[in-house]
CSV table of N, CA, C and O in Angstrom, one decimal:
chain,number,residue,atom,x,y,z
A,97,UNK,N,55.2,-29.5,-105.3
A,97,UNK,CA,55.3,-29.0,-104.0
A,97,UNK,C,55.4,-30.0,-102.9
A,97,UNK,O,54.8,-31.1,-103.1
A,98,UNK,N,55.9,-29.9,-102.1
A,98,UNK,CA,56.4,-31.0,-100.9
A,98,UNK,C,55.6,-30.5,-99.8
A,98,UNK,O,55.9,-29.3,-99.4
A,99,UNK,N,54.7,-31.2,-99.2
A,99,UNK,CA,54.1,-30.7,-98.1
A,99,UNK,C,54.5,-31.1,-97.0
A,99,UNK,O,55.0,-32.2,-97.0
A,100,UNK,N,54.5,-30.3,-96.0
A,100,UNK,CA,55.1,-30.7,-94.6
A,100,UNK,C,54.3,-31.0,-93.8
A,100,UNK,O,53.2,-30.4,-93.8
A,101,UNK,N,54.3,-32.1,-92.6
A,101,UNK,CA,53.3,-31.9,-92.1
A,101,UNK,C,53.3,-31.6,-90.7
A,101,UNK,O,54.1,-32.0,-89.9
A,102,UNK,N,52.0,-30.8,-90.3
A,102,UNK,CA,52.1,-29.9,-89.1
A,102,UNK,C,52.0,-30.5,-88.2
A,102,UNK,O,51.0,-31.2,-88.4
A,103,UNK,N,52.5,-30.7,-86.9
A,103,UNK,CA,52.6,-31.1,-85.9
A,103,UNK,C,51.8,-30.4,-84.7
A,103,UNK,O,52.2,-29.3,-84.2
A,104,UNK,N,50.6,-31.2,-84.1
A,104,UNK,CA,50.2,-30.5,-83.2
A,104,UNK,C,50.3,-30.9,-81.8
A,104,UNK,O,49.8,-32.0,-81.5
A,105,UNK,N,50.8,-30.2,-80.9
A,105,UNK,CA,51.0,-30.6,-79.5
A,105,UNK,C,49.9,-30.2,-78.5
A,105,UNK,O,49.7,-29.0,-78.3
A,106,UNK,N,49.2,-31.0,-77.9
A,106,UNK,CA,48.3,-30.7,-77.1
A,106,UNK,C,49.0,-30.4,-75.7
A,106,UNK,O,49.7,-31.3,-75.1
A,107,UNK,N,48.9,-29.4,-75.5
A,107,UNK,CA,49.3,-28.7,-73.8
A,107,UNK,C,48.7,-28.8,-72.7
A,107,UNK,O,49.1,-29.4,-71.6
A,108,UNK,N,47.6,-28.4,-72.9
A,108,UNK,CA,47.0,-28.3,-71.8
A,108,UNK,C,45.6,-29.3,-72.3
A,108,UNK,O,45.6,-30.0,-73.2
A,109,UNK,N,44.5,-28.9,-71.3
A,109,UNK,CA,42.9,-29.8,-71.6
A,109,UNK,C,42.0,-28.8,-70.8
A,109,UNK,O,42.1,-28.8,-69.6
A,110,UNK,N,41.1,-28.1,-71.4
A,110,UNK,CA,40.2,-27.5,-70.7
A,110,UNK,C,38.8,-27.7,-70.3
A,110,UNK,O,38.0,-27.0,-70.9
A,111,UNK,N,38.5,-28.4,-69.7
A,111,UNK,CA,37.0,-29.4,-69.3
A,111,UNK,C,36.0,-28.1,-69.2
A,111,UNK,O,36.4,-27.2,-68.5
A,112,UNK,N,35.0,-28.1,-69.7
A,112,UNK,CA,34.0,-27.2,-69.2
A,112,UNK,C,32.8,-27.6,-69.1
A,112,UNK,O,32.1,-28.0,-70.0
A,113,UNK,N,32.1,-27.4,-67.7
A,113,UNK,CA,30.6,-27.9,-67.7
A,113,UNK,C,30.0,-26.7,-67.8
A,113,UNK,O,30.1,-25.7,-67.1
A,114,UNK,N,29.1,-27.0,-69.1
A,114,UNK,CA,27.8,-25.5,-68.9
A,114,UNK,C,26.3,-27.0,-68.3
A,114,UNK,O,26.0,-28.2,-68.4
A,115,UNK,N,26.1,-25.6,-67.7
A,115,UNK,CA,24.9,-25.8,-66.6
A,115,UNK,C,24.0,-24.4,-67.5
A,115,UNK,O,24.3,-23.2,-67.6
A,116,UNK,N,22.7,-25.2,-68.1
A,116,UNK,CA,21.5,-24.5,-68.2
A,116,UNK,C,19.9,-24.3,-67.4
A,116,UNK,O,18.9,-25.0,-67.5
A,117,UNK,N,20.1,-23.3,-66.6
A,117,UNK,CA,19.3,-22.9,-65.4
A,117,UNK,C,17.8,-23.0,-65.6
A,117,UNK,O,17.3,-22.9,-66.7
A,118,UNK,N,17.3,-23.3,-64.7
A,118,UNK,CA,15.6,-22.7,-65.0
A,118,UNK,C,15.9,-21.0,-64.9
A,118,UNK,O,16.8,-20.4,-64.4
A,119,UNK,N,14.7,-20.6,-65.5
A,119,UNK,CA,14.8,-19.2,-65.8
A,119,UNK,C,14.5,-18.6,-63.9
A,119,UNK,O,13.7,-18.8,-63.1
A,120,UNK,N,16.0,-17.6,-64.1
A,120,UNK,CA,16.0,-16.9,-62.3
A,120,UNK,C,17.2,-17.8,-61.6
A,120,UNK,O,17.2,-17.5,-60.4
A,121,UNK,N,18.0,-18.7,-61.8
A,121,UNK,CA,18.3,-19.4,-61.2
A,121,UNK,C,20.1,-19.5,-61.7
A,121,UNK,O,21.0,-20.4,-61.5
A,122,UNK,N,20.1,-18.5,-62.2
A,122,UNK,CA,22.0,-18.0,-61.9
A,122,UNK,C,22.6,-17.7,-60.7
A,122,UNK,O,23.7,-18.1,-60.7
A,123,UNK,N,22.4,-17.2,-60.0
A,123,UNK,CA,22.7,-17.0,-58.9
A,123,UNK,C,22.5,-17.7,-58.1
A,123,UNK,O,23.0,-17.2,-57.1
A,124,UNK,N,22.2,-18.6,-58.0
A,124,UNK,CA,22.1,-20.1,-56.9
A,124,UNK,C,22.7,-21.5,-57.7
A,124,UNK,O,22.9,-22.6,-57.1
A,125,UNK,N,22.9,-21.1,-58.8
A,125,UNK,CA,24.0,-22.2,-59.8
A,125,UNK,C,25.4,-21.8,-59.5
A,125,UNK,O,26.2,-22.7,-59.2
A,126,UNK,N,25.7,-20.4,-59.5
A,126,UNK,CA,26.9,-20.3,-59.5
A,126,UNK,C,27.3,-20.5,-57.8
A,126,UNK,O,28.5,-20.7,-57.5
A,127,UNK,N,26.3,-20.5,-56.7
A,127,UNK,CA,26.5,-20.1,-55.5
A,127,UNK,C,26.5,-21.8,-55.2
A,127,UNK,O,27.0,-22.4,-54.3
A,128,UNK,N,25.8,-22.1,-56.2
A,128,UNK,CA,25.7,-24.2,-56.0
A,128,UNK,C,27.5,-24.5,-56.4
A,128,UNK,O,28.3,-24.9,-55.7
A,129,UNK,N,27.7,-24.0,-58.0
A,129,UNK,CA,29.0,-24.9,-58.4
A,129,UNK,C,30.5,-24.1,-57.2
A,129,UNK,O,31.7,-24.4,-57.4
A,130,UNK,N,30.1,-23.5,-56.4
A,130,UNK,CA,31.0,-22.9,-55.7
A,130,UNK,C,31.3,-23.9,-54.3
A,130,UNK,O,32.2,-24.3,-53.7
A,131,UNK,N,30.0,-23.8,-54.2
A,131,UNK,CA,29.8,-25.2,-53.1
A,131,UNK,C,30.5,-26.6,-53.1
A,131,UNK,O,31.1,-27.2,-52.3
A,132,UNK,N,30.1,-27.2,-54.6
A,132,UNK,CA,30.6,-28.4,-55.2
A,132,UNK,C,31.6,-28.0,-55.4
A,132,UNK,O,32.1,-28.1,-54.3
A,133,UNK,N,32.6,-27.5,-56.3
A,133,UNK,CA,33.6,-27.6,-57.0
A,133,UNK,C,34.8,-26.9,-55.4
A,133,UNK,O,35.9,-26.4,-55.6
A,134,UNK,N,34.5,-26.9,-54.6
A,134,UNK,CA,35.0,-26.5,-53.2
A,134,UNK,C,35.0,-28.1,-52.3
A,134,UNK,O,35.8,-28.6,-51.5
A,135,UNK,N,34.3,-28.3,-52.6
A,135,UNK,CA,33.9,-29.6,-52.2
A,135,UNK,C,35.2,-31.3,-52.5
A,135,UNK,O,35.6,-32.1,-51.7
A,136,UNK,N,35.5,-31.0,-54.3
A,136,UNK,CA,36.6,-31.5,-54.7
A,136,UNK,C,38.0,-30.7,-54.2
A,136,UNK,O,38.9,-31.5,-53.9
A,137,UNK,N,38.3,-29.8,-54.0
A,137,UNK,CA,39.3,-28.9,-53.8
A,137,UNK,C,39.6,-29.6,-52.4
A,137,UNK,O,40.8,-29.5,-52.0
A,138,UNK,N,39.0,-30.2,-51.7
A,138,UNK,CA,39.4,-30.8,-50.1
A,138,UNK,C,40.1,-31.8,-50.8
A,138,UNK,O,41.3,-31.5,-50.4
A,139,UNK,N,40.3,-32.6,-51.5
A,139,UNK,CA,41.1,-33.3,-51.3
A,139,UNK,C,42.0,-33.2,-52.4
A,139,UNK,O,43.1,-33.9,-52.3
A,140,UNK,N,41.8,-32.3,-53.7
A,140,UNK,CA,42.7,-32.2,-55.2
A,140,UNK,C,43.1,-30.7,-54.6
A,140,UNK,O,42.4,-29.9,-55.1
A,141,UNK,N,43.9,-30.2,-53.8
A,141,UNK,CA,43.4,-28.4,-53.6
A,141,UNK,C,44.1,-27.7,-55.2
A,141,UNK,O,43.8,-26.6,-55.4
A,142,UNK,N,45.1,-28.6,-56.2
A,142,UNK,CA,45.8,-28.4,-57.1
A,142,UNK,C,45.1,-27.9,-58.3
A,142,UNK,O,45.4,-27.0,-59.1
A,143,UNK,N,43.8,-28.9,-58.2
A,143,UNK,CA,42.4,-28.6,-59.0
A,143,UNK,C,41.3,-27.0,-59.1
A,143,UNK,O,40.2,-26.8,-58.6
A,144,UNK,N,42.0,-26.4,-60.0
A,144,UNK,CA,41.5,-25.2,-60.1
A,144,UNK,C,40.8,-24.8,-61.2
A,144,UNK,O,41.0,-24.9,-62.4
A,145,UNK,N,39.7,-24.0,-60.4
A,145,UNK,CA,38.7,-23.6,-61.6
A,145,UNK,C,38.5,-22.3,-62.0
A,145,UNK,O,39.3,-21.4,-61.7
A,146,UNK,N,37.3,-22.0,-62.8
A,146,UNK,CA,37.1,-20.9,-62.6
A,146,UNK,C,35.0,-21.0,-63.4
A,146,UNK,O,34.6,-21.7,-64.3
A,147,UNK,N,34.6,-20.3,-62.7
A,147,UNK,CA,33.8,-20.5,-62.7
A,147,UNK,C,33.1,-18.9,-63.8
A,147,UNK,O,33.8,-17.9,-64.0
A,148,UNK,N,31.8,-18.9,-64.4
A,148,UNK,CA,31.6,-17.9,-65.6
A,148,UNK,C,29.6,-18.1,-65.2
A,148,UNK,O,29.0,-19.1,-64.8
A,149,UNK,N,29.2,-16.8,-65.7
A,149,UNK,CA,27.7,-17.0,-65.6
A,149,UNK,C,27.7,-15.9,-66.9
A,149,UNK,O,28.6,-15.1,-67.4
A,150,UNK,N,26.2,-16.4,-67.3
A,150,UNK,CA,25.8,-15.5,-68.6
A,150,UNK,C,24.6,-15.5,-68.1
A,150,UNK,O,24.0,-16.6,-67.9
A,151,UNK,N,24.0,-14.2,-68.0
A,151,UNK,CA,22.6,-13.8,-67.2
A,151,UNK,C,21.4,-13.6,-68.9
A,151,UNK,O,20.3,-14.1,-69.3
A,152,UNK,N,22.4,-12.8,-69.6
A,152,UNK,CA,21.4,-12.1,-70.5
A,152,UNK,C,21.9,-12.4,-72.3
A,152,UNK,O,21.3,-11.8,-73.1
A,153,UNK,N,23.0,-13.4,-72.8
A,153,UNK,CA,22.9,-13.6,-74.1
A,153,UNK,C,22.9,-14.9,-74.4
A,153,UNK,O,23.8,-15.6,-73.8
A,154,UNK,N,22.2,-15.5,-75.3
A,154,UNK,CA,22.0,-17.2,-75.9
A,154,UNK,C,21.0,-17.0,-75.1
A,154,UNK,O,20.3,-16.0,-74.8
A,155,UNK,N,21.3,-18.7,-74.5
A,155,UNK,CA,19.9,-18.7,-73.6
A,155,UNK,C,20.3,-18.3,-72.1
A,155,UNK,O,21.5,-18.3,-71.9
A,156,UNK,N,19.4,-18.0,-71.0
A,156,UNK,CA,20.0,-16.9,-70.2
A,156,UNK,C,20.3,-17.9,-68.9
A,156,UNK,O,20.1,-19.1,-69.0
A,157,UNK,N,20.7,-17.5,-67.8
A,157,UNK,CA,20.9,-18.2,-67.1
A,157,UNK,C,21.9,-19.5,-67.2
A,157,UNK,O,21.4,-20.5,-66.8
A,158,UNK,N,23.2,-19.5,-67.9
A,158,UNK,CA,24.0,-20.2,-68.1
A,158,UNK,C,25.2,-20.5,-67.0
A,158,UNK,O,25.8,-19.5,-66.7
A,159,UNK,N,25.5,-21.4,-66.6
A,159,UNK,CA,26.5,-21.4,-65.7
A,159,UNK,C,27.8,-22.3,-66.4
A,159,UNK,O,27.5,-23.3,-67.1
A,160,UNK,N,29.3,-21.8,-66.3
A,160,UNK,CA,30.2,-22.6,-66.8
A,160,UNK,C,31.0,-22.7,-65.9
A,160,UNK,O,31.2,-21.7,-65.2
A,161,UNK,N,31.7,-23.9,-65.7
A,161,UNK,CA,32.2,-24.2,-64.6
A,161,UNK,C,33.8,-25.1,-65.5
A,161,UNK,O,33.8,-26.1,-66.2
A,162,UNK,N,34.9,-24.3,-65.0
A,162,UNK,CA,35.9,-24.4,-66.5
A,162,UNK,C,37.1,-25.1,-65.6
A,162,UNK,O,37.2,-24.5,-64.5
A,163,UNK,N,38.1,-26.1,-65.8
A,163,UNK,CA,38.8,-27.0,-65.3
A,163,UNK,C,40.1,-26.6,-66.7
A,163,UNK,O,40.0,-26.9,-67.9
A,164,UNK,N,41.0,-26.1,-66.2
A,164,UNK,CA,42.4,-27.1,-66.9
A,164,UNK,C,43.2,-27.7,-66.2
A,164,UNK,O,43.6,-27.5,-65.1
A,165,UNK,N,43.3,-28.8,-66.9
A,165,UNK,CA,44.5,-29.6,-66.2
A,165,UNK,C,45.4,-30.1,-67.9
A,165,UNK,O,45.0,-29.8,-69.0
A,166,UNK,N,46.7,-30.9,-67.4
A,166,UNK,CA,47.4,-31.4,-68.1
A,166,UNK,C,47.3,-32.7,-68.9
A,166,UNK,O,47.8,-33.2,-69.9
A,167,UNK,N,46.5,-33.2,-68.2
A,167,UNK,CA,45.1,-34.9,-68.7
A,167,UNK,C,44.4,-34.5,-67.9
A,167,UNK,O,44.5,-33.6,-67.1
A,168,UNK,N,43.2,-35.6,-68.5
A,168,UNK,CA,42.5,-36.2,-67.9
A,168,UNK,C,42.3,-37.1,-66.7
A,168,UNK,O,41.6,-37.2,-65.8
A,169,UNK,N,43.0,-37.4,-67.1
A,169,UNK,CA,43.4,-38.3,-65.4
A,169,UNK,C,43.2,-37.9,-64.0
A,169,UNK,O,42.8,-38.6,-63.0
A,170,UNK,N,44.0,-36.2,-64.0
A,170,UNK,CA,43.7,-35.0,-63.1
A,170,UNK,C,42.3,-35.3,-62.8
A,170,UNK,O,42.2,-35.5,-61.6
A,171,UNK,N,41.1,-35.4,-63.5
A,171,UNK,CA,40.0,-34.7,-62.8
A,171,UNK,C,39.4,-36.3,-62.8
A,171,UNK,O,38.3,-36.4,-62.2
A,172,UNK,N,39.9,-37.3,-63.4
A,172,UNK,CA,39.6,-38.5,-62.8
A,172,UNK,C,40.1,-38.9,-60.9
A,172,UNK,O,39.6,-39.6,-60.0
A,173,UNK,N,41.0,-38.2,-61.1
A,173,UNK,CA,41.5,-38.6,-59.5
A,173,UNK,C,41.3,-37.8,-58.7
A,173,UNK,O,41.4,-38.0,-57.5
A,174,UNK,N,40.9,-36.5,-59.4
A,174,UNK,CA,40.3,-35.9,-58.0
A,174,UNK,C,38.8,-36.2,-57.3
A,174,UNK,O,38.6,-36.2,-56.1
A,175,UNK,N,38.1,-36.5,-58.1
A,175,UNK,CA,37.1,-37.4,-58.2
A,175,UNK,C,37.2,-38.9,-57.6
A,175,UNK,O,36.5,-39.3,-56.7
A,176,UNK,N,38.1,-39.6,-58.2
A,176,UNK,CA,38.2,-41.0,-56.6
A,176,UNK,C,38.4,-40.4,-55.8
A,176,UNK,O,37.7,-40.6,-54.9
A,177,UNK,N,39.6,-39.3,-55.6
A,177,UNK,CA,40.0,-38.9,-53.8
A,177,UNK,C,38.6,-38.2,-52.9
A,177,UNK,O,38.5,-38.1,-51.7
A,178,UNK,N,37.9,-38.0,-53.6
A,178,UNK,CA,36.8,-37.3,-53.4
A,178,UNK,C,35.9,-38.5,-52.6
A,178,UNK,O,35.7,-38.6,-51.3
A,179,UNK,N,35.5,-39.5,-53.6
A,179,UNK,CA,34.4,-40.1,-53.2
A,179,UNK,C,35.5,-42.0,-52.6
A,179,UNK,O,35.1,-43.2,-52.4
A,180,UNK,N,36.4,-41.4,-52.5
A,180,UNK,CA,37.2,-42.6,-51.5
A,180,UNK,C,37.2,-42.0,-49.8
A,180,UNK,O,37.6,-42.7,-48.8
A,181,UNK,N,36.8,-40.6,-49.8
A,181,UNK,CA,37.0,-40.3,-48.5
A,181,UNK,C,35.3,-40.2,-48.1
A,181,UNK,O,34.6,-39.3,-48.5
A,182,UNK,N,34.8,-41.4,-47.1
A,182,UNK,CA,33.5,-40.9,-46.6
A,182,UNK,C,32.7,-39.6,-46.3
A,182,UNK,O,31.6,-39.4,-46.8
A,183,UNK,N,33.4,-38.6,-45.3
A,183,UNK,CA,33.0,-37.5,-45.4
A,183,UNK,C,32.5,-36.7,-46.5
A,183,UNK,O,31.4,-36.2,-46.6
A,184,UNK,N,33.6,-36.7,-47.6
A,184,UNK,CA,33.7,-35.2,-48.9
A,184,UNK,C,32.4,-35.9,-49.7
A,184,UNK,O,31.5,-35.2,-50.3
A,185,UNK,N,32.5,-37.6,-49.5
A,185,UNK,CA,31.4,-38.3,-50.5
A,185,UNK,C,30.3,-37.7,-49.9
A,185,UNK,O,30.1,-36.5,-50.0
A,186,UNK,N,29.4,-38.4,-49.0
A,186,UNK,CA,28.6,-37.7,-48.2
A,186,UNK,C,28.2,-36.2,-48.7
A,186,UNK,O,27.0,-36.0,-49.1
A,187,UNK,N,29.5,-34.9,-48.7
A,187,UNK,CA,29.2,-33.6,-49.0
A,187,UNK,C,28.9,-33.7,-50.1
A,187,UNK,O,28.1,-32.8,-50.5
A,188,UNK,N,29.1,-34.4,-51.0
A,188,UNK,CA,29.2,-34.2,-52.7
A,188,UNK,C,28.2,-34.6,-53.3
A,188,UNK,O,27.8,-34.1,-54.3
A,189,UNK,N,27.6,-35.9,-52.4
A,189,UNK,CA,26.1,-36.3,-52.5
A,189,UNK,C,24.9,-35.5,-52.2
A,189,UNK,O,23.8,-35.6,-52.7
A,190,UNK,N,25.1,-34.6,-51.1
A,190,UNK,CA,24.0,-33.8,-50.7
A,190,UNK,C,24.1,-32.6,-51.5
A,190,UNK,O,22.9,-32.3,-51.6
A,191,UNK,N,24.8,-32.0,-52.0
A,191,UNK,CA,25.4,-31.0,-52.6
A,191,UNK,C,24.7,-31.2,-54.4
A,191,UNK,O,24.0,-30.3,-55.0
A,192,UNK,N,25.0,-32.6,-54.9
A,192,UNK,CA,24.7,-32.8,-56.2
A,192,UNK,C,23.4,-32.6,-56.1
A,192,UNK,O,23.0,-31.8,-57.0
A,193,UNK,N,22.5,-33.3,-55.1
A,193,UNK,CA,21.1,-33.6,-55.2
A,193,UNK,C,20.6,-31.9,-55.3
A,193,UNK,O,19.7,-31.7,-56.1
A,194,UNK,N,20.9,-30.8,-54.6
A,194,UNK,CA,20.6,-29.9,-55.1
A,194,UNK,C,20.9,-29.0,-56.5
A,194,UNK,O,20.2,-28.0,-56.6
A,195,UNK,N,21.6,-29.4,-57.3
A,195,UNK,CA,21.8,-29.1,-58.4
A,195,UNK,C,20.3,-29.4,-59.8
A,195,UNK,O,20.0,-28.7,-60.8
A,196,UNK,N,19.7,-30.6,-59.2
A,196,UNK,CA,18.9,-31.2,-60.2
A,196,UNK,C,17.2,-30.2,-60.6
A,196,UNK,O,16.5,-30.1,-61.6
A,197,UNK,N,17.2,-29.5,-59.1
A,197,UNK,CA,15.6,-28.3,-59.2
A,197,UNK,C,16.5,-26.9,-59.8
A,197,UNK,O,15.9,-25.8,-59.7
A,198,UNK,N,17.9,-26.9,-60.3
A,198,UNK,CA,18.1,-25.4,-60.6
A,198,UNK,C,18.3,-25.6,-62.0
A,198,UNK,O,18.3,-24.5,-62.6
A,199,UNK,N,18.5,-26.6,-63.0
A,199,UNK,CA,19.4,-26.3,-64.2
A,199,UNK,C,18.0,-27.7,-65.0
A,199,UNK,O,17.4,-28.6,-64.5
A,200,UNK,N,18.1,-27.1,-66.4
A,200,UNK,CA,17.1,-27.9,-67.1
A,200,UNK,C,18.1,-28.9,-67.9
A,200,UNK,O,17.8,-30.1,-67.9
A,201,UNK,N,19.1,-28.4,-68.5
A,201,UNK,CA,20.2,-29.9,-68.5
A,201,UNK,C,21.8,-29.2,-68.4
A,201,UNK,O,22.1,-28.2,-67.9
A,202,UNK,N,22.5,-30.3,-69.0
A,202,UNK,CA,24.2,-29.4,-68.7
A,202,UNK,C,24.6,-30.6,-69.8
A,202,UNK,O,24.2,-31.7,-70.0
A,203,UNK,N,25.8,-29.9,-70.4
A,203,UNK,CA,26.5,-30.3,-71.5
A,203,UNK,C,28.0,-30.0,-70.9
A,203,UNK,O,28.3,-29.1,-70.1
A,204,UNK,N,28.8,-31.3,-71.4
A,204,UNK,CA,30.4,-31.2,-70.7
A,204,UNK,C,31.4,-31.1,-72.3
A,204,UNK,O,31.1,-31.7,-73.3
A,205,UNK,N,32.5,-30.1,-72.1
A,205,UNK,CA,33.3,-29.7,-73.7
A,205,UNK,C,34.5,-30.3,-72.9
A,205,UNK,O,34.6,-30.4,-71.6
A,206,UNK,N,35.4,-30.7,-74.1
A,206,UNK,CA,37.1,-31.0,-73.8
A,206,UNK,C,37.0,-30.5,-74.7
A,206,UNK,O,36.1,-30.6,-75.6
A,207,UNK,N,38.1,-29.5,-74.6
A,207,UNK,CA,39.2,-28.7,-75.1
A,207,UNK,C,40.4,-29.1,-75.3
A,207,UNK,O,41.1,-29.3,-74.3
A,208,UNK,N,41.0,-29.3,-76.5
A,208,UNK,CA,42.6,-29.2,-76.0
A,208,UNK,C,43.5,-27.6,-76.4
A,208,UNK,O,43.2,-26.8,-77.2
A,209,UNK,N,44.5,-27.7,-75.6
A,209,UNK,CA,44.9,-26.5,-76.0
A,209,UNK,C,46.0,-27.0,-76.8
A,209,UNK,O,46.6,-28.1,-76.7
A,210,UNK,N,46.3,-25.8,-77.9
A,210,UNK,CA,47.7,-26.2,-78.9
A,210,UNK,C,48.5,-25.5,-78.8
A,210,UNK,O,49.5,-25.6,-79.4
């Protein structure tokens, strides 16, 4: 038999940050990653997310905060344009520092899509 071999094309890239909350603290994660990831949009506005909460299965209070782009590079540069502009830095700094009393840790997934 002659095997062929399969060819996989990666399309897209789907970045996902889960954020795991202190217990009670979904609703101020998701109202946090809305703040931040709005924050990047000033200067990437192309950079689009979508944001997900899980209140009641696994462990509770989960926040996912979900990015596709076409590379990586996308969310590397929205990120310099971010923190190359004094102001958005500034917001993004005060903004993060509240992140650290709501979530006990956070894990980042790449995806590729085929």
């Amino acid at each position: 038999l002659e095997r062929t071999a399969i060819r996989s094309t990666v399309m897209a890239i789907i970045q996902r940050r889960v954020f795991y909350g202190k217990v009670g603290t979904a609703n101020d994660l998701v109202a946090w990653a809305n703040e931040m990831y709005g924050i990047l949009q000033i200067n990437s506005p192309q950079l689009s997310q979508r944001i997900f909460s899980d209140y009641h299965s696994g462990q509770t209070d989960r926040v996912v905060v979900e990015f596709e782009v076409d590379n990586m590079g996308q969310i590397d540069e929205a990120l310099e344009k971010t923190m190359s502009d004094p102001v958005t830095q500034k917001q993004f700094a005060e903004v993060f520092e509240r992140l650290k009393p709501l979530i006990d840790r956070a894990e980042v997934e790449q995806w590729n899509i085929h």
